[in-house]
mmCIF file of C-alpha atoms in Angstrom:
data_model
loop_
_atom_site.group_PDB
_atom_site.id
_atom_site.type_symbol
_atom_site.label_atom_id
_atom_site.label_comp_id
_atom_site.label_asym_id
_atom_site.label_seq_id
_atom_site.Cartn_x
_atom_site.Cartn_y
_atom_site.Cartn_z
ATOM 1 C CA MET A 1 10.439 49.416 -0.406
ATOM 2 C CA ALA A 2 7.935 46.696 0.584
ATOM 3 C CA ALA A 3 4.339 47.582 1.218
ATOM 4 C CA VAL A 4 2.947 47.103 4.712
ATOM 5 C CA SER A 5 0.455 44.539 3.399
ATOM 6 C CA ASP A 6 3.377 42.253 2.425
ATOM 7 C CA ASN A 7 3.963 41.514 6.118
ATOM 8 C CA LEU A 8 0.377 40.535 6.962
ATOM 9 C CA PRO A 9 -0.532 36.914 7.689
ATOM 10 C CA PRO A 10 -2.384 35.009 4.967
ATOM 11 C CA SER A 11 -6.045 35.811 4.603
ATOM 12 C CA PRO A 12 -8.638 33.290 5.832
ATOM 13 C CA ALA A 13 -9.283 32.250 2.240
ATOM 14 C CA ALA A 14 -5.667 31.016 2.112
ATOM 15 C CA GLN A 15 -6.610 27.933 4.186
ATOM 16 C CA PRO A 16 -9.267 26.197 2.090
ATOM 17 C CA ARG A 17 -7.977 22.682 2.890
ATOM 18 C CA ASN A 18 -7.525 23.156 6.640
ATOM 19 C CA PRO A 19 -10.361 21.155 8.286
ATOM 20 C CA LEU A 20 -9.969 23.114 11.534
ATOM 21 C CA HIS A 21 -10.271 26.508 9.851
ATOM 22 C CA GLY A 22 -13.301 28.409 11.096
ATOM 23 C CA LEU A 23 -14.089 25.959 13.899
ATOM 24 C CA THR A 24 -14.140 27.073 17.491
ATOM 25 C CA LEU A 25 -12.566 24.985 20.214
ATOM 26 C CA GLU A 26 -16.023 24.734 21.775
ATOM 27 C CA ARG A 27 -17.488 23.188 18.630
ATOM 28 C CA ILE A 28 -14.594 20.742 18.309
ATOM 29 C CA LEU A 29 -14.975 19.670 21.942
ATOM 30 C CA THR A 30 -18.763 19.396 21.662
ATOM 31 C CA GLU A 31 -18.477 17.141 18.607
ATOM 32 C CA LEU A 32 -15.856 14.967 20.303
ATOM 33 C CA VAL A 33 -18.044 14.539 23.380
ATOM 34 C CA ALA A 34 -21.032 13.690 21.179
ATOM 35 C CA HIS A 35 -18.962 11.085 19.317
ATOM 36 C CA PHE A 36 -16.852 9.519 22.092
ATOM 37 C CA GLY A 37 -18.623 10.613 25.281
ATOM 38 C CA TRP A 38 -16.704 11.926 28.289
ATOM 39 C CA PRO A 39 -15.364 8.465 29.282
ATOM 40 C CA GLY A 40 -14.118 7.794 25.744
ATOM 41 C CA LEU A 41 -12.538 11.217 25.545
ATOM 42 C CA ALA A 42 -10.825 10.728 28.930
ATOM 43 C CA GLU A 43 -9.532 7.334 27.777
ATOM 44 C CA ARG A 44 -7.964 8.848 24.660
ATOM 45 C CA ILE A 45 -6.680 12.056 26.293
ATOM 46 C CA PRO A 46 -6.032 11.599 30.025
ATOM 47 C CA LEU A 47 -6.952 15.001 31.435
ATOM 48 C CA ARG A 48 -8.602 15.535 34.797
ATOM 49 C CA CYS A 49 -11.102 17.954 33.238
ATOM 50 C CA PHE A 50 -12.443 15.000 31.201
ATOM 51 C CA THR A 51 -12.702 12.599 34.167
ATOM 52 C CA GLN A 52 -13.736 14.580 37.244
ATOM 53 C CA ALA A 53 -17.061 16.404 36.871
ATOM 54 C CA PRO A 54 -16.492 17.050 33.158
ATOM 55 C CA SER A 55 -18.166 19.968 31.456
ATOM 56 C CA ILE A 56 -17.608 21.902 28.260
ATOM 57 C CA ALA A 57 -16.897 25.136 30.185
ATOM 58 C CA SER A 58 -14.279 23.664 32.524
ATOM 59 C CA SER A 59 -12.624 21.747 29.712
ATOM 60 C CA LEU A 60 -12.417 24.863 27.540
ATOM 61 C CA LYS A 61 -10.656 26.731 30.352
ATOM 62 C CA VAL A 62 -8.039 23.993 30.636
ATOM 63 C CA LEU A 63 -7.568 23.594 26.885
ATOM 64 C CA ARG A 64 -7.128 27.330 26.341
ATOM 65 C CA LYS A 65 -4.351 27.421 28.959
ATOM 66 C CA THR A 66 -2.646 24.162 27.930
ATOM 67 C CA PRO A 67 -1.331 24.186 24.345
ATOM 68 C CA TRP A 68 -0.234 20.536 24.315
ATOM 69 C CA ALA A 69 -3.707 19.411 25.442
ATOM 70 C CA ARG A 70 -5.382 21.561 22.803
ATOM 71 C CA GLU A 71 -3.139 19.987 20.144
ATOM 72 C CA LYS A 72 -4.182 16.523 21.315
ATOM 73 C CA VAL A 73 -7.871 17.478 21.168
ATOM 74 C CA GLU A 74 -7.452 18.923 17.670
ATOM 75 C CA GLY A 75 -5.566 15.804 16.585
ATOM 76 C CA LEU A 76 -8.297 13.543 17.941
ATOM 77 C CA TYR A 77 -10.885 15.646 16.106
ATOM 78 C CA LEU A 78 -9.010 15.205 12.829
ATOM 79 C CA PHE A 79 -8.764 11.452 13.510
ATOM 80 C CA MET A 80 -12.520 11.347 14.145
ATOM 81 C CA LEU A 81 -13.184 13.144 10.845
ATOM 82 C CA ARG A 82 -10.964 10.684 8.935
ATOM 83 C CA GLU A 83 -12.719 7.722 10.541
ATOM 84 C CA GLN A 84 -16.133 9.153 9.713
ATOM 85 C CA ARG A 85 -15.104 9.665 6.083
ATOM 86 C CA ARG A 86 -13.766 6.108 5.864
ATOM 87 C CA SER A 87 -16.918 4.592 7.314
ATOM 88 C CA ALA A 88 -19.085 6.707 5.006
ATOM 89 C CA GLY A 89 -16.949 5.825 1.985
ATOM 90 C CA GLY A 90 -16.155 9.475 1.340
ATOM 91 C CA PRO A 91 -13.152 10.929 -0.450
ATOM 92 C CA ARG A 92 -9.721 10.542 1.108
ATOM 93 C CA SER A 93 -7.702 13.515 2.284
#
């Protein structure tokens, strides 16, 4: 008979190489806006919340309700991290 703990999801320590692990969507969005600005973000991900009266709060509401948009934001964040590492001459992932 299997123990109940065998059916639990992996512990947080099981994701040491996941660059998104432990980051909130708010932090990801804030860093993207700081790096690209709202116009640059809207150019890369065409969402109305990035073009018309953009704010962190309104964008978070949309991203939490729209899985495909959240995936695009997370993908752009990972791209930004790779570009920053390349320009800094850091280790490749």
